[in-house]
Amino acid sequence: MRIALLVVTVLGAWWGTHWYREREAPRPADGVLVSGRPLYHDQLDRRHWSYSRLVEGLEYAPTARFELTARVLSVRAYPTDGYKLDLVLGWGLMSDNRTLDTLEIRQSNRGYEILRGPSTSITPEQAYRSSMILTLITRGARLYVEPLYRIRVNDVIRIAGITANIRDADGLVWSGGDGTRGRAASILDVSGLQINDQELLTDWFR
């Protein structure tokens, strides 16, 4: 039994780190694909957070409505985790092949790190200002989950939902990545999703 459990664990970890590398979308043409920035609407004051049940032992508190159009730079899947996917997203220079070809993006611990090559002209500050990482969850019906797994590296997506904090049974609050590697993730409860020209989830302002 222990051996079987170990095998399942190892396979799950392999799936999360390698499966998406084999599902990259075609490389787009050079040039800036997306010029916009994240939009936060009705950001909520901490005093007005109200927690509600997410899953057993976890509660959810909304912090703001959120919308972004961006290029997908990296994806990490968590097939056995309630937090489905982590996406590194880029806009401006961070959506252009000519910039990305000089960088390496690493994901770990719900965060990401940008490593610059010898020919990189973009500064670290510019790179991080034009990118972010989202941890995706969904409180919606099952039909909300499957579209998330269609997202591939190189896709241009429009994504919307509610940013949130999560509180566990011990009262500990998690707002995203643990910050031990580069920039930490923000949690997004997804309600709207368009991948390239295909709209998959249509609730843009829940």
PDB file of N, CA and C in Angstrom, residues 66-109:
ATOM      1  N   PHE A  66     -11.338  41.523 -10.403  1.00  0.00           N
ATOM      2  CA  PHE A  66     -10.068  41.556 -11.131  1.00  0.00           C
ATOM      3  C   PHE A  66     -10.303  41.155 -12.580  1.00  0.00           C
ATOM      4  N   GLU A  67      -9.556  41.794 -13.495  1.00  0.00           N
ATOM      5  CA  GLU A  67      -9.610  41.417 -14.913  1.00  0.00           C
ATOM      6  C   GLU A  67      -8.257  41.691 -15.551  1.00  0.00           C
ATOM      7  N   LEU A  68      -7.837  40.789 -16.444  1.00  0.00           N
ATOM      8  CA  LEU A  68      -6.537  40.935 -17.104  1.00  0.00           C
ATOM      9  C   LEU A  68      -6.556  40.212 -18.445  1.00  0.00           C
ATOM     10  N   THR A  69      -5.953  40.827 -19.454  1.00  0.00           N
ATOM     11  CA  THR A  69      -5.620  40.157 -20.704  1.00  0.00           C
ATOM     12  C   THR A  69      -4.104  40.062 -20.773  1.00  0.00           C
ATOM     13  N   ALA A  70      -3.569  38.852 -21.011  1.00  0.00           N
ATOM     14  CA  ALA A  70      -2.122  38.661 -20.945  1.00  0.00           C
ATOM     15  C   ALA A  70      -1.722  37.408 -21.717  1.00  0.00           C
ATOM     16  N   ARG A  71      -0.433  37.306 -21.983  1.00  0.00           N
ATOM     17  CA  ARG A  71       0.134  36.100 -22.585  1.00  0.00           C
ATOM     18  C   ARG A  71       0.530  35.134 -21.474  1.00  0.00           C
ATOM     19  N   VAL A  72       0.270  33.857 -21.683  1.00  0.00           N
ATOM     20  CA  VAL A  72       0.637  32.836 -20.704  1.00  0.00           C
ATOM     21  C   VAL A  72       2.113  32.484 -20.891  1.00  0.00           C
ATOM     22  N   LEU A  73       2.911  32.708 -19.855  1.00  0.00           N
ATOM     23  CA  LEU A  73       4.348  32.477 -19.920  1.00  0.00           C
ATOM     24  C   LEU A  73       4.752  31.141 -19.321  1.00  0.00           C
ATOM     25  N   SER A  74       4.011  30.673 -18.337  1.00  0.00           N
ATOM     26  CA  SER A  74       4.344  29.412 -17.674  1.00  0.00           C
ATOM     27  C   SER A  74       3.107  28.905 -16.958  1.00  0.00           C
ATOM     28  N   VAL A  75       2.958  27.596 -16.884  1.00  0.00           N
ATOM     29  CA  VAL A  75       1.814  26.976 -16.222  1.00  0.00           C
ATOM     30  C   VAL A  75       2.308  25.837 -15.340  1.00  0.00           C
ATOM     31  N   ARG A  76       1.759  25.758 -14.151  1.00  0.00           N
ATOM     32  CA  ARG A  76       2.028  24.609 -13.299  1.00  0.00           C
ATOM     33  C   ARG A  76       0.702  24.100 -12.772  1.00  0.00           C
ATOM     34  N   ALA A  77       0.439  22.818 -12.961  1.00  0.00           N
ATOM     35  CA  ALA A  77      -0.833  22.218 -12.575  1.00  0.00           C
ATOM     36  C   ALA A  77      -0.677  21.439 -11.270  1.00  0.00           C
ATOM     37  N   TYR A  78      -1.766  21.424 -10.501  1.00  0.00           N
ATOM     38  CA  TYR A  78      -1.816  20.688  -9.241  1.00  0.00           C
ATOM     39  C   TYR A  78      -3.058  19.797  -9.293  1.00  0.00           C
ATOM     40  N   PRO A  79      -2.942  18.606  -9.891  1.00  0.00           N
ATOM     41  CA  PRO A  79      -4.129  17.796 -10.171  1.00  0.00           C
ATOM     42  C   PRO A  79      -4.848  17.287  -8.924  1.00  0.00           C
ATOM     43  N   THR A  80      -4.178  17.204  -7.795  1.00  0.00           N
ATOM     44  CA  THR A  80      -4.820  16.693  -6.581  1.00  0.00           C
ATOM     45  C   THR A  80      -5.077  17.796  -5.571  1.00  0.00           C
ATOM     46  N   ASP A  81      -4.870  19.039  -5.958  1.00  0.00           N
ATOM     47  CA  ASP A  81      -4.969  20.170  -5.047  1.00  0.00           C
ATOM     48  C   ASP A  81      -6.229  20.960  -5.356  1.00  0.00           C
ATOM     49  N   GLY A  82      -6.863  21.527  -4.331  1.00  0.00           N
ATOM     50  CA  GLY A  82      -8.029  22.365  -4.552  1.00  0.00           C
ATOM     51  C   GLY A  82      -7.709  23.640  -5.303  1.00  0.00           C
ATOM     52  N   TYR A  83      -6.435  24.072  -5.272  1.00  0.00           N
ATOM     53  CA  TYR A  83      -6.002  25.245  -6.023  1.00  0.00           C
ATOM     54  C   TYR A  83      -5.479  24.729  -7.360  1.00  0.00           C
ATOM     55  N   LYS A  84      -6.252  24.860  -8.416  1.00  0.00           N
ATOM     56  CA  LYS A  84      -6.085  24.049  -9.617  1.00  0.00           C
ATOM     57  C   LYS A  84      -4.797  24.311 -10.389  1.00  0.00           C
ATOM     58  N   LEU A  85      -4.523  25.576 -10.691  1.00  0.00           N
ATOM     59  CA  LEU A  85      -3.405  25.928 -11.573  1.00  0.00           C
ATOM     60  C   LEU A  85      -2.715  27.183 -11.067  1.00  0.00           C
ATOM     61  N   ASP A  86      -1.429  27.283 -11.355  1.00  0.00           N
ATOM     62  CA  ASP A  86      -0.714  28.547 -11.225  1.00  0.00           C
ATOM     63  C   ASP A  86      -0.300  29.000 -12.618  1.00  0.00           C
ATOM     64  N   LEU A  87      -0.608  30.247 -12.964  1.00  0.00           N
ATOM     65  CA  LEU A  87      -0.254  30.815 -14.257  1.00  0.00           C
ATOM     66  C   LEU A  87       0.679  31.989 -14.055  1.00  0.00           C
ATOM     67  N   VAL A  88       1.799  32.026 -14.783  1.00  0.00           N
ATOM     68  CA  VAL A  88       2.607  33.241 -14.891  1.00  0.00           C
ATOM     69  C   VAL A  88       2.162  33.946 -16.173  1.00  0.00           C
ATOM     70  N   LEU A  89       1.781  35.197 -16.052  1.00  0.00           N
ATOM     71  CA  LEU A  89       1.203  35.956 -17.155  1.00  0.00           C
ATOM     72  C   LEU A  89       2.036  37.202 -17.419  1.00  0.00           C
ATOM     73  N   GLY A  90       2.141  37.592 -18.695  1.00  0.00           N
ATOM     74  CA  GLY A  90       2.936  38.751 -19.051  1.00  0.00           C
ATOM     75  C   GLY A  90       2.216  39.658 -20.026  1.00  0.00           C
ATOM     76  N   TRP A  91       2.519  40.948 -19.956  1.00  0.00           N
ATOM     77  CA  TRP A  91       1.977  41.948 -20.883  1.00  0.00           C
ATOM     78  C   TRP A  91       3.096  42.922 -21.224  1.00  0.00           C
ATOM     79  N   GLY A  92       2.840  43.808 -22.182  1.00  0.00           N
ATOM     80  CA  GLY A  92       3.885  44.728 -22.603  1.00  0.00           C
ATOM     81  C   GLY A  92       5.092  43.963 -23.135  1.00  0.00           C
ATOM     82  N   LEU A  93       6.299  44.373 -22.736  1.00  0.00           N
ATOM     83  CA  LEU A  93       7.510  43.700 -23.202  1.00  0.00           C
ATOM     84  C   LEU A  93       7.537  42.228 -22.813  1.00  0.00           C
ATOM     85  N   MET A  94       6.836  41.880 -21.737  1.00  0.00           N
ATOM     86  CA  MET A  94       6.816  40.483 -21.289  1.00  0.00           C
ATOM     87  C   MET A  94       5.809  39.635 -22.070  1.00  0.00           C
ATOM     88  N   SER A  95       5.246  40.195 -23.137  1.00  0.00           N
ATOM     89  CA  SER A  95       4.432  39.389 -24.057  1.00  0.00           C
ATOM     90  C   SER A  95       5.104  39.244 -25.413  1.00  0.00           C
ATOM     91  N   ASP A  96       6.330  39.747 -25.535  1.00  0.00           N
ATOM     92  CA  ASP A  96       7.065  39.780 -26.809  1.00  0.00           C
ATOM     93  C   ASP A  96       8.138  38.694 -26.825  1.00  0.00           C
ATOM     94  N   ASN A  97       8.134  37.869 -27.868  1.00  0.00           N
ATOM     95  CA  ASN A  97       9.147  36.811 -27.997  1.00  0.00           C
ATOM     96  C   ASN A  97      10.562  37.342 -27.838  1.00  0.00           C
ATOM     97  N   ARG A  98      10.817  38.531 -28.366  1.00  0.00           N
ATOM     98  CA  ARG A  98      12.177  39.063 -28.386  1.00  0.00           C
ATOM     99  C   ARG A  98      12.694  39.346 -26.971  1.00  0.00           C
ATOM    100  N   THR A  99      11.790  39.601 -26.056  1.00  0.00           N
ATOM    101  CA  THR A  99      12.162  39.716 -24.645  1.00  0.00           C
ATOM    102  C   THR A  99      12.227  38.348 -23.990  1.00  0.00           C
ATOM    103  N   LEU A 100      11.202  37.548 -24.201  1.00  0.00           N
ATOM    104  CA  LEU A 100      11.096  36.261 -23.517  1.00  0.00           C
ATOM    105  C   LEU A 100      12.217  35.306 -23.903  1.00  0.00           C
ATOM    106  N   ASP A 101      12.725  35.433 -25.128  1.00  0.00           N
ATOM    107  CA  ASP A 101      13.814  34.550 -25.562  1.00  0.00           C
ATOM    108  C   ASP A 101      15.107  34.788 -24.781  1.00  0.00           C
ATOM    109  N   THR A 102      15.191  35.910 -24.083  1.00  0.00           N
ATOM    110  CA  THR A 102      16.404  36.222 -23.319  1.00  0.00           C
ATOM    111  C   THR A 102      16.227  35.962 -21.828  1.00  0.00           C
ATOM    112  N   LEU A 103      15.088  35.386 -21.449  1.00  0.00           N
ATOM    113  CA  LEU A 103      14.775  35.166 -20.043  1.00  0.00           C
ATOM    114  C   LEU A 103      14.461  33.704 -19.777  1.00  0.00           C
ATOM    115  N   GLU A 104      14.517  33.332 -18.512  1.00  0.00           N
ATOM    116  CA  GLU A 104      14.023  32.034 -18.052  1.00  0.00           C
ATOM    117  C   GLU A 104      13.072  32.284 -16.890  1.00  0.00           C
ATOM    118  N   ILE A 105      11.910  31.653 -16.941  1.00  0.00           N
ATOM    119  CA  ILE A 105      10.914  31.814 -15.881  1.00  0.00           C
ATOM    120  C   ILE A 105      10.795  30.495 -15.125  1.00  0.00           C
ATOM    121  N   ARG A 106      10.949  30.556 -13.811  1.00  0.00           N
ATOM    122  CA  ARG A 106      10.856  29.366 -12.975  1.00  0.00           C
ATOM    123  C   ARG A 106       9.719  29.519 -11.975  1.00  0.00           C
ATOM    124  N   GLN A 107       8.917  28.483 -11.848  1.00  0.00           N
ATOM    125  CA  GLN A 107       7.835  28.475 -10.873  1.00  0.00           C
ATOM    126  C   GLN A 107       8.182  27.524  -9.734  1.00  0.00           C
ATOM    127  N   SER A 108       7.836  27.938  -8.517  1.00  0.00           N
ATOM    128  CA  SER A 108       8.055  27.089  -7.358  1.00  0.00           C
ATOM    129  C   SER A 108       7.338  27.685  -6.165  1.00  0.00           C
ATOM    130  N   ASN A 109       6.759  26.817  -5.333  1.00  0.00           N
ATOM    131  CA  ASN A 109       6.155  27.264  -4.069  1.00  0.00           C
ATOM    132  C   ASN A 109       5.132  28.380  -4.273  1.00  0.00           C
TER     133      ASN A 109
END
